[in-house]
Coordinates of C-alpha atoms in Angstrom, one line a residue:
M1 CA 0.0 0.0 0.0
I2 CA 1.1 3.6 -0.7
D3 CA 1.4 5.9 2.3
P4 CA -0.7 9.0 1.5
Q5 CA 1.4 11.2 3.7
R6 CA 4.6 10.2 1.9
V7 CA 3.0 10.8 -1.4
A8 CA 1.7 14.2 -0.3
K9 CA 5.2 15.1 1.0
A10 CA 6.7 14.3 -2.4
R11 CA 4.0 16.4 -4.3
P12 CA 4.3 20.0 -3.2
D13 CA 1.3 22.4 -3.6
S14 CA 3.4 25.5 -3.8
A15 CA 6.9 26.4 -4.9
G16 CA 9.5 27.2 -2.4
E17 CA 8.6 24.9 0.4
D18 CA 10.9 22.1 1.5
I19 CA 10.5 19.1 -0.8
A20 CA 11.6 15.6 0.1
W21 CA 12.8 13.0 -2.3
P22 CA 9.9 10.9 -3.6
A23 CA 9.0 7.7 -1.8
E24 CA 10.2 4.5 -3.4
D25 CA 6.7 3.1 -3.8
V26 CA 5.2 6.1 -5.6
I27 CA 3.4 5.0 -8.8
I28 CA 5.1 7.2 -11.5
L29 CA 1.9 7.6 -13.6
R30 CA -0.2 8.6 -10.6
N31 CA -1.2 11.9 -12.3
R32 CA -1.7 10.5 -15.8
P33 CA -4.7 8.7 -17.3
I34 CA -3.8 5.0 -17.9
R35 CA -5.0 2.9 -20.7
I36 CA -7.7 0.4 -19.6
G37 CA -6.3 -3.1 -19.7
T38 CA -2.8 -2.2 -18.7
P39 CA -1.2 -5.1 -16.7
A40 CA 0.1 -4.5 -13.2
S41 CA 3.6 -5.3 -14.4
R42 CA 3.6 -2.1 -16.5
M43 CA 2.6 0.1 -13.5
S44 CA 6.1 1.2 -12.5
R45 CA 7.1 2.7 -9.1
Y46 CA 9.7 5.3 -8.3
A47 CA 12.4 2.9 -7.2
D48 CA 12.1 0.5 -10.2
E49 CA 15.1 0.3 -12.4
V50 CA 12.9 0.4 -15.4
W51 CA 10.0 2.9 -15.8
H52 CA 7.2 2.0 -18.2
I53 CA 5.5 5.2 -19.4
Q54 CA 3.8 3.8 -22.5
P55 CA 0.5 3.0 -20.6
A56 CA -0.1 6.8 -20.3
H57 CA 0.2 7.5 -24.0
R58 CA -3.1 8.3 -25.6
D59 CA -2.3 6.6 -28.9
A60 CA -2.8 2.8 -28.6
H61 CA -0.5 2.2 -31.6
A62 CA 2.5 4.0 -30.2
A63 CA 5.4 2.1 -28.8
I64 CA 7.1 4.3 -26.2
P65 CA 10.4 3.1 -24.9
A66 CA 10.9 2.6 -21.2
V67 CA 13.3 4.6 -19.1
W68 CA 16.3 2.4 -18.1
W69 CA 17.8 4.0 -15.1
P70 CA 21.1 2.0 -15.1
T71 CA 22.1 4.0 -18.2
F72 CA 22.2 7.2 -16.0
P73 CA 25.3 7.8 -13.8
D74 CA 24.9 6.6 -10.2
A75 CA 25.7 10.0 -8.6
L76 CA 22.9 11.8 -10.4
R77 CA 20.4 9.1 -10.9
Q78 CA 18.2 10.1 -8.0
H79 CA 18.2 13.7 -9.2
F80 CA 16.9 12.8 -12.7
R81 CA 14.4 10.3 -11.3
A82 CA 12.9 13.2 -9.3
F83 CA 12.9 15.4 -12.4
F84 CA 11.0 12.9 -14.5
L85 CA 8.5 12.2 -11.8
A86 CA 7.9 16.0 -11.5
A87 CA 7.5 16.2 -15.3
L88 CA 5.0 13.4 -15.2
D89 CA 3.1 15.0 -12.4
H90 CA 3.0 18.7 -13.3
P91 CA 2.5 21.0 -16.3
V92 CA 5.6 22.4 -17.8
P93 CA 6.4 25.7 -15.9
V94 CA 6.4 28.9 -17.9
E95 CA 9.8 30.2 -18.9
P96 CA 10.7 33.6 -17.4
N97 CA 10.2 35.2 -20.8
G98 CA 6.7 33.6 -20.9
R99 CA 7.1 32.2 -24.4
Q100 CA 5.2 28.9 -24.0
S101 CA 1.6 28.3 -22.9
P102 CA 1.1 27.6 -19.2
N103 CA -0.7 24.7 -17.6
E104 CA 0.1 22.1 -20.2
Q105 CA 1.6 18.7 -19.3
A106 CA 4.3 17.4 -21.6
S107 CA 3.0 14.7 -23.9
I108 CA 4.2 11.2 -23.1
G109 CA 5.5 11.1 -26.6
T110 CA 8.0 13.9 -25.6
F111 CA 9.6 11.9 -22.8
P112 CA 11.7 9.5 -25.0
Y113 CA 13.4 12.6 -26.5
W114 CA 13.9 14.2 -23.1
I115 CA 15.4 10.9 -21.8
I116 CA 18.0 10.9 -24.5
D117 CA 18.9 14.5 -23.9
M118 CA 18.9 14.3 -20.1
R119 CA 21.2 11.3 -20.3
V120 CA 23.7 13.4 -22.2
I121 CA 23.4 16.1 -19.6
A122 CA 23.7 13.7 -16.7
R123 CA 26.8 12.0 -18.1
W124 CA 28.5 15.3 -18.8
L125 CA 27.8 16.6 -15.3
S126 CA 29.1 13.3 -13.9
D127 CA 32.3 13.5 -15.9
Q128 CA 32.8 17.0 -14.4
G129 CA 32.5 15.6 -10.9
F130 CA 29.1 16.9 -10.0
E131 CA 27.1 14.9 -7.4
N132 CA 24.2 17.5 -7.0
L133 CA 22.5 19.6 -9.5
S134 CA 22.4 22.4 -7.0
D135 CA 26.2 22.8 -7.4
V136 CA 25.8 23.8 -11.1
R137 CA 26.6 27.5 -11.7
N138 CA 26.4 29.9 -14.6
R139 CA 30.0 29.3 -15.6
D140 CA 29.2 25.6 -15.9
L141 CA 26.4 26.4 -18.3
D142 CA 28.9 28.1 -20.6
A143 CA 31.2 25.1 -20.3
F144 CA 28.3 22.8 -21.3
R145 CA 27.4 25.0 -24.3
T146 CA 31.0 24.8 -25.5
Y147 CA 30.8 21.0 -25.1
V148 CA 27.6 20.9 -27.1
L149 CA 28.9 23.1 -29.9
R150 CA 31.9 20.6 -30.3
L151 CA 29.6 17.6 -30.7
D152 CA 29.4 15.9 -34.1
R153 CA 25.6 16.5 -34.3
T154 CA 23.2 18.6 -36.3
D155 CA 22.3 22.1 -35.2
G156 CA 18.9 20.8 -34.4
R157 CA 20.1 18.1 -32.0
K158 CA 22.4 20.7 -30.4
A159 CA 19.5 23.0 -29.9
D160 CA 17.5 20.1 -28.3
L161 CA 20.3 19.7 -25.7
I162 CA 20.1 23.4 -24.8
G163 CA 16.3 23.1 -24.6
A164 CA 16.7 20.1 -22.3
V165 CA 18.8 22.1 -19.8
R166 CA 16.1 24.8 -19.7
V167 CA 13.4 22.2 -19.1
L168 CA 15.5 20.8 -16.2
W169 CA 15.8 24.3 -14.7
L170 CA 12.0 25.0 -15.1
F171 CA 11.0 22.2 -12.9
R172 CA 13.3 23.3 -10.1
D173 CA 10.4 24.3 -7.8
H174 CA 9.1 20.7 -7.9
L175 CA 12.4 19.2 -6.9
P176 CA 14.4 18.7 -3.7
A177 CA 17.0 21.3 -3.0
E178 CA 19.9 19.1 -4.1
G179 CA 18.1 18.5 -7.4
R180 CA 17.6 22.2 -8.5
L181 CA 20.1 23.7 -10.9
G182 CA 22.0 26.3 -8.9
C183 CA 22.2 28.8 -11.7
D184 CA 20.1 31.5 -13.4
F185 CA 17.7 30.6 -16.1
P186 CA 20.0 29.3 -18.9
W187 CA 20.8 31.8 -21.7
P188 CA 17.9 34.2 -21.3
G189 CA 16.8 36.3 -24.3
Q190 CA 17.8 33.7 -26.8
T191 CA 16.1 30.7 -28.5
A192 CA 17.8 27.4 -28.2
K193 CA 18.7 27.6 -31.9
E194 CA 20.2 31.0 -31.4
V195 CA 22.3 29.7 -28.5
V196 CA 24.0 27.2 -30.8
G197 CA 24.1 29.5 -33.8
A198 CA 21.7 27.4 -35.9
T199 CA 20.2 28.8 -39.0
V200 CA 16.4 29.0 -38.9
R201 CA 15.1 27.3 -41.9
K202 CA 11.9 28.1 -43.7
R203 CA 9.1 25.6 -43.5
R204 CA 9.6 22.8 -46.0
E205 CA 6.9 21.7 -48.4
N206 CA 5.4 18.2 -48.0
K207 CA 7.6 15.9 -50.0
T208 CA 5.6 12.7 -49.2
P209 CA 5.1 11.1 -52.7
R210 CA 1.6 10.4 -53.8
I211 CA 0.8 6.9 -55.0
S212 CA 0.4 6.6 -58.7
D213 CA -3.1 6.3 -60.1
A214 CA -2.6 2.8 -61.6
T215 CA -1.3 1.4 -58.3
M216 CA -3.9 3.2 -56.0
E217 CA -6.9 2.3 -58.2
A218 CA -5.9 -1.3 -58.4
L219 CA -5.2 -1.5 -54.6
L220 CA -8.5 0.2 -53.8
A221 CA -10.4 -2.2 -56.2
W222 CA -8.9 -5.2 -54.5
V223 CA -9.5 -3.8 -51.0
L224 CA -13.2 -3.5 -51.9
V225 CA -13.1 -7.1 -53.2
M226 CA -11.6 -8.2 -49.9
I227 CA -14.4 -6.4 -48.0
E228 CA -17.3 -7.7 -50.1
Q229 CA -16.2 -11.2 -51.3
I230 CA -13.1 -12.5 -49.7
G231 CA -13.2 -11.0 -46.2
P232 CA -16.5 -12.6 -45.0
D233 CA -15.1 -16.0 -45.8
I234 CA -11.9 -15.3 -43.8
R235 CA -13.9 -13.9 -40.9
D236 CA -16.2 -16.9 -40.8
A237 CA -13.3 -19.3 -40.9
W238 CA -11.6 -17.4 -38.1
R239 CA -14.8 -17.5 -36.0
E240 CA -15.1 -21.2 -36.6
Y241 CA -11.5 -21.8 -35.7
Q242 CA -11.8 -19.8 -32.5
Q243 CA -14.9 -21.7 -31.5
L244 CA -13.1 -25.1 -32.2
E245 CA -10.1 -24.0 -30.2
A246 CA -12.4 -23.1 -27.2
G247 CA -14.4 -26.3 -27.5
E248 CA -17.6 -24.2 -28.1
H249 CA -18.4 -25.1 -31.7
P250 CA -21.9 -26.7 -32.2
S251 CA -20.3 -29.6 -34.1
Q252 CA -18.3 -30.7 -31.0
T253 CA -21.3 -31.5 -28.9
K254 CA -21.5 -35.0 -30.3
Y255 CA -18.0 -35.8 -29.0
T256 CA -17.8 -37.0 -25.4
G257 CA -15.7 -39.5 -23.3
T258 CA -12.1 -40.4 -23.8
T259 CA -10.0 -39.3 -26.7
Q260 CA -10.4 -42.9 -28.2
Q261 CA -14.2 -42.6 -27.9
R262 CA -14.1 -39.2 -29.5
F263 CA -12.0 -40.5 -32.4
L264 CA -14.4 -43.4 -33.0
A265 CA -17.3 -41.0 -33.1
H266 CA -15.5 -38.8 -35.6
I267 CA -14.6 -41.7 -37.8
E268 CA -18.3 -42.7 -37.8
H269 CA -19.4 -39.1 -38.6
C270 CA -16.9 -38.8 -41.5
T271 CA -17.9 -42.2 -42.9
E272 CA -21.6 -41.4 -42.8
N273 CA -21.2 -38.0 -44.4
D274 CA -18.4 -38.9 -46.9
I275 CA -16.0 -36.5 -45.4
A276 CA -12.2 -36.8 -45.7
L277 CA -9.9 -36.6 -42.7
P278 CA -7.9 -33.3 -42.4
G279 CA -4.4 -33.6 -43.7
Q280 CA -1.1 -31.8 -44.0
V281 CA 2.1 -32.3 -46.0
G282 CA 4.9 -33.8 -43.8
E283 CA 8.3 -35.2 -44.3
H284 CA 6.9 -38.3 -46.0
G285 CA 4.2 -36.6 -48.0
L286 CA 0.5 -36.3 -47.2
E287 CA -0.3 -37.3 -43.6
L288 CA -3.1 -36.9 -41.1
A289 CA -3.2 -33.5 -39.3
G290 CA -3.3 -34.9 -35.8
N291 CA -3.6 -31.6 -33.9
H292 CA -6.6 -30.5 -36.0
V293 CA -8.3 -33.9 -35.5
L294 CA -7.9 -33.3 -31.8
R295 CA -9.3 -29.8 -32.2
L296 CA -12.3 -31.1 -34.1
V297 CA -13.3 -33.6 -31.5
G298 CA -13.0 -31.1 -28.6
V299 CA -9.9 -32.2 -26.9
R300 CA -8.6 -29.3 -24.7
K301 CA -5.7 -27.3 -26.1
D302 CA -3.5 -28.1 -23.1
L303 CA -4.1 -31.8 -23.6
R304 CA -3.2 -31.9 -27.3
S305 CA 0.2 -33.7 -27.6
G306 CA -0.2 -35.2 -31.0
L307 CA -1.5 -38.7 -31.9
T308 CA -0.2 -41.9 -30.4
S309 CA 0.7 -44.8 -32.7
G310 CA -2.5 -46.5 -31.7
H311 CA -4.6 -43.5 -32.7
K312 CA -2.8 -43.3 -36.1
R313 CA -3.5 -47.0 -36.6
L314 CA -7.1 -46.4 -35.8
F315 CA -7.5 -43.8 -38.5
A316 CA -5.5 -45.8 -41.0
L317 CA -7.8 -48.8 -40.5
S318 CA -10.9 -46.6 -41.0
G319 CA -10.1 -46.4 -44.8
L320 CA -11.1 -42.8 -44.9
P321 CA -9.3 -40.6 -47.4
I322 CA -7.1 -37.7 -46.2
S323 CA -7.7 -34.2 -47.5
P324 CA -4.6 -32.2 -48.6
V325 CA -5.7 -29.5 -46.1
A326 CA -6.9 -29.1 -42.5
S327 CA -9.6 -26.6 -43.4
V328 CA -12.1 -24.5 -41.6
G329 CA -15.0 -22.5 -43.1
E330 CA -16.3 -22.5 -46.6
I331 CA -15.6 -20.5 -49.8
T332 CA -18.7 -18.6 -50.7
G333 CA -17.2 -15.4 -52.2
G334 CA -16.1 -15.0 -55.8
V335 CA -14.1 -13.0 -58.2
N336 CA -15.5 -12.5 -61.7
G337 CA -18.0 -15.3 -61.1
K338 CA -15.5 -17.9 -59.8
P339 CA -14.7 -18.9 -56.2
W340 CA -11.8 -16.8 -55.0
R341 CA -9.9 -20.0 -54.1
P342 CA -10.5 -23.7 -55.0
T343 CA -10.2 -25.0 -51.4
P344 CA -11.3 -23.8 -48.0
I345 CA -8.7 -22.0 -45.8
D346 CA -6.1 -24.3 -44.1
V347 CA -5.7 -23.7 -40.3
S348 CA -1.9 -23.1 -40.9
E349 CA -2.5 -20.1 -43.2
L350 CA -5.5 -18.7 -41.3
P351 CA -3.5 -16.3 -39.0
T352 CA -1.9 -14.8 -42.1
M353 CA -5.2 -14.4 -43.9
V354 CA -6.7 -12.6 -40.9
R355 CA -3.7 -10.3 -40.8
L356 CA -4.0 -9.5 -44.5
L357 CA -7.8 -8.9 -44.2
S358 CA -7.1 -6.5 -41.3
A359 CA -4.6 -4.6 -43.6
A360 CA -7.3 -4.4 -46.3
L361 CA -9.8 -3.0 -43.9
F362 CA -7.3 -0.5 -42.6
T363 CA -6.5 0.6 -46.1
A364 CA -10.1 1.2 -47.0
I365 CA -10.8 3.3 -43.9
C366 CA -7.5 5.2 -44.1
Y367 CA -7.7 6.1 -47.8
L368 CA -11.4 6.7 -48.2
S369 CA -11.7 8.8 -45.0
G370 CA -8.6 10.9 -45.3
M371 CA -7.7 10.1 -41.7
R372 CA -4.1 9.9 -40.5
Q373 CA -2.6 6.5 -39.9
G374 CA -2.6 6.9 -36.1
E375 CA -6.2 8.2 -36.1
V376 CA -7.4 5.0 -37.9
L377 CA -5.3 2.7 -35.7
N378 CA -6.9 4.2 -32.6
L379 CA -10.5 3.8 -33.8
R380 CA -12.6 1.9 -31.3
R381 CA -15.6 -0.5 -31.6
G382 CA -18.8 1.5 -32.0
C383 CA -17.1 4.3 -33.9
R384 CA -19.7 4.2 -36.8
T385 CA -22.4 6.8 -36.6
H386 CA -24.4 9.2 -38.8
D387 CA -25.7 12.8 -38.7
D388 CA -29.3 12.8 -37.7
E389 CA -30.0 16.0 -39.7
T390 CA -28.1 15.4 -43.0
G391 CA -28.0 11.6 -42.9
E392 CA -24.2 11.7 -43.6
L393 CA -22.2 8.6 -42.5
Q394 CA -19.6 9.5 -40.0
V395 CA -16.7 7.9 -38.1
I396 CA -16.0 9.1 -34.5
G397 CA -12.4 9.2 -33.3
H398 CA -9.9 11.6 -32.0
R399 CA -7.6 13.9 -33.9
G400 CA -4.0 12.7 -34.1
K401 CA -2.6 16.2 -34.6
G402 CA -3.7 19.8 -34.5
F403 CA -5.1 22.5 -32.2
D404 CA -8.0 20.4 -30.8
R405 CA -5.8 17.4 -29.8
A406 CA -6.0 18.3 -26.1
P407 CA -4.1 16.1 -23.7
N408 CA -6.2 13.7 -21.6
S409 CA -6.8 14.2 -17.9
P410 CA -7.1 11.5 -15.2
D411 CA -10.9 12.0 -15.5
S412 CA -10.9 10.3 -18.9
P413 CA -9.0 7.1 -18.2
D414 CA -10.1 5.4 -21.5
L415 CA -7.9 7.9 -23.4
T416 CA -10.6 8.5 -26.0
E417 CA -11.5 12.2 -25.4
P418 CA -11.8 14.6 -27.1
L419 CA -13.7 13.1 -30.0
R420 CA -14.5 14.4 -33.5
P421 CA -16.4 13.1 -36.5
W422 CA -15.2 12.4 -40.0
V423 CA -17.7 12.3 -42.9
V424 CA -17.2 9.0 -44.9
V425 CA -18.7 6.9 -47.6
D426 CA -20.5 3.6 -47.1
A427 CA -17.4 1.5 -47.9
V428 CA -15.8 2.8 -44.8
H429 CA -18.7 1.8 -42.7
A430 CA -18.7 -1.7 -44.3
A431 CA -14.9 -2.0 -43.5
I432 CA -15.5 -1.0 -39.9
A433 CA -18.4 -3.5 -39.5
L434 CA -16.2 -6.3 -40.8
A435 CA -13.4 -5.3 -38.5
E436 CA -15.7 -5.4 -35.5
S437 CA -17.0 -8.8 -36.5
L438 CA -13.4 -10.2 -36.6
H439 CA -13.0 -10.0 -32.8
D440 CA -14.6 -8.6 -29.6
L441 CA -11.7 -6.4 -28.6
P442 CA -12.2 -2.6 -27.9
L443 CA -9.8 -1.4 -30.7
L444 CA -10.6 -2.1 -34.4
F445 CA -6.9 -2.9 -35.1
P446 CA -5.5 -4.5 -31.9
S447 CA -1.8 -5.1 -31.6
S448 CA -2.3 -8.6 -32.8
L449 CA -5.2 -11.0 -33.2
V450 CA -3.0 -14.0 -33.1
S451 CA 0.1 -13.6 -30.9
A452 CA 0.3 -10.2 -29.1
H453 CA 3.3 -9.5 -27.0
H454 CA 2.6 -9.7 -23.3
D455 CA 3.9 -6.1 -22.9
R456 CA 1.4 -4.9 -25.5
P457 CA -1.8 -6.9 -24.9
S458 CA -4.4 -6.6 -27.6
S459 CA -7.0 -5.5 -25.0
A460 CA -5.2 -2.1 -24.6
N461 CA -2.9 -1.6 -27.6
A462 CA -3.3 -1.1 -31.3
R463 CA -1.2 -2.4 -34.1
K464 CA 2.0 -0.4 -34.5
G465 CA 2.3 1.8 -37.6
T466 CA 5.4 0.1 -38.9
A467 CA 3.7 -3.3 -38.5
M468 CA 0.6 -2.2 -40.4
N469 CA 2.7 -0.8 -43.2
N470 CA 4.4 -4.2 -43.4
D471 CA 0.9 -5.8 -43.5
I472 CA -0.1 -3.6 -46.4
Q473 CA 2.9 -4.6 -48.3
D474 CA 2.2 -8.3 -47.6
L475 CA -1.4 -7.8 -48.7
I476 CA -0.2 -6.5 -52.1
S477 CA 2.3 -9.3 -52.5
W478 CA -0.3 -11.9 -51.6
I479 CA -2.8 -10.5 -54.1
N480 CA -0.2 -10.4 -56.8
S481 CA 0.8 -14.0 -56.1
E482 CA -2.8 -15.3 -56.1
F483 CA -4.5 -13.2 -58.8
R484 CA -3.4 -11.9 -62.2
R485 CA -4.9 -9.4 -64.6
A486 CA -6.3 -10.6 -67.8
D487 CA -3.1 -9.8 -69.6
G488 CA -1.0 -11.7 -67.1
A489 CA 0.4 -8.7 -65.3
D490 CA 0.3 -8.1 -61.6
A491 CA -3.1 -7.4 -60.2
I492 CA -1.6 -4.4 -58.4
P493 CA 1.2 -2.8 -60.4
A494 CA 4.3 -1.6 -58.5
D495 CA 4.3 2.1 -57.6
P496 CA 7.2 4.0 -59.4
T497 CA 8.1 5.8 -56.2
G498 CA 8.5 2.6 -54.2
R499 CA 7.0 1.0 -51.1
I500 CA 3.4 1.8 -50.2
N501 CA 2.8 3.0 -46.6
A502 CA -0.1 4.6 -44.9
T503 CA 1.2 8.1 -44.7
R504 CA 1.0 8.2 -48.5
F505 CA -2.7 7.5 -48.6
R506 CA -3.6 10.9 -47.1
R507 CA -1.2 12.6 -49.5
T508 CA -2.6 10.7 -52.5
L509 CA -6.2 11.6 -51.6
A510 CA -5.3 15.3 -51.1
C511 CA -3.7 15.4 -54.6
A512 CA -6.4 13.3 -56.3
R513 CA -7.9 14.5 -59.5
S514 CA -10.7 13.1 -61.7
V515 CA -9.9 9.5 -62.4
S516 CA -11.9 7.1 -64.6
D517 CA -12.5 4.5 -61.9
R518 CA -13.3 6.9 -59.0
V519 CA -15.9 9.5 -58.4
A520 CA -15.8 12.4 -56.0
V521 CA -18.4 12.4 -53.3
R522 CA -18.8 15.9 -51.8
S523 CA -20.6 16.4 -48.5
A524 CA -20.5 19.3 -46.0
G525 CA -17.2 20.5 -47.6
V526 CA -15.5 17.1 -47.1
E527 CA -14.3 15.3 -50.2
T528 CA -13.9 11.5 -50.3
W529 CA -13.7 9.0 -53.1
S530 CA -15.7 5.9 -53.9
L531 CA -14.9 3.2 -56.5
V532 CA -17.4 3.0 -59.3
S533 CA -16.2 0.0 -61.4
P534 CA -13.8 -2.7 -60.3
L535 CA -10.8 -3.7 -62.4
Q536 CA -11.1 -6.6 -64.7
L537 CA -9.6 -9.5 -62.8
A538 CA -8.6 -12.9 -64.2
G539 CA -9.2 -14.9 -61.0
P540 CA -6.9 -17.1 -59.0
A541 CA -3.5 -17.7 -60.5
A542 CA -2.5 -21.2 -61.3
A543 CA -0.7 -23.1 -58.6

């Protein structure tokens, strides 16, 4: 239990009073909203050698590195621990010149940069023999500036180090006496760039390359095919697989008793209904898929250890044929009047298919809505809505950038406020509906539907942006490997500029012009695009 008196003593209400070093058991994110579903192992305390701050980041797709205190010098480690706790607790104090806005807490996304810079400062001070920040004087600031100017770094990085010293000074009223820089406000009257003599550059134009029309039109066409034809089959197969894994599928009710009795019942069922046994390709060719047979008859996952020799002999004597796949679900969707694949989905490829479907749904939402990558990755179940007056379809989320991206407060622990609507077309709503039907998790695009890392559980974290970009590339590669155009060319031609990533969707939509296969849909000043006619597709490629 945390002692309230010790916590209060470490959290001053006014500047200037005596401040003690924080208590070892203080939870470092006590004054920050925490993502629902965060495991206890990620709730770091002051004395921990590793501080996990990612749970307080509002974006579920962001991967924020932890603070590793062993990388800070021993003599000053306590001082910088106290600084970072103060920075987590309090708004950034106003500079003496009053340049920045008051009462704003630093974003959790800022801390990784501060950590890098503060480590440089701490190591330099330690090398100079300092054991308390209170011993630092104005002449020492000049020495540090000289050190920074000699570093083999860009002017921007040098300016960051100067800015970090100022931040450290600004929090002095929230730190114990030994942790306060004993100098005047560093380099008053100058910006950090002026202190290092950096040239102020003009704002650069957006150089993100747009995706070529041929590539984007084909990708969009196939994404819509995934939503309308292929996706529902993948979704249904995934649902069936999950039910079989949990022993909750209706087909498993007929299997009871020992494993042997269940196998006998399954052999009888397959014989009566002319069903082949599930198979897989092994070292010696086609063989029985033992784990899937165990799954079908409802044997618990923790009891599946493969088939015994007696079980294998039992199935061999049954005379039943073996299918080349251990399949789930059915193929009901089609491309150009033909099934999109000749056989049902094998359980071994199902996780990949689910990941590719999720990438297709993300692509449809991101491109057709004009939302940023992070804004889409943070969409939550139930985000579909409409305007009661105009009937416009909308998506509710939170802005990933801009003036109205206000930081959260502890009063909004789900990290979803403030919300804003985007006007969208029906394909976006269809993509969201399919994403919601893939799972029952709160985020549309959880960190993983198959094997999420224990530090980023799917219940509280979204897919990383880099991972989704890789998924999109894998989606394109899969489509091109399974389908061809009528002339034999790739279904989705390569973009001349290179790899497709989500940041290019918004840029492409912003630069879009009248294209033969798309039509502009204008509503309330928001312009989106909807596909009119799909590309001519030749169907599945030959094996």
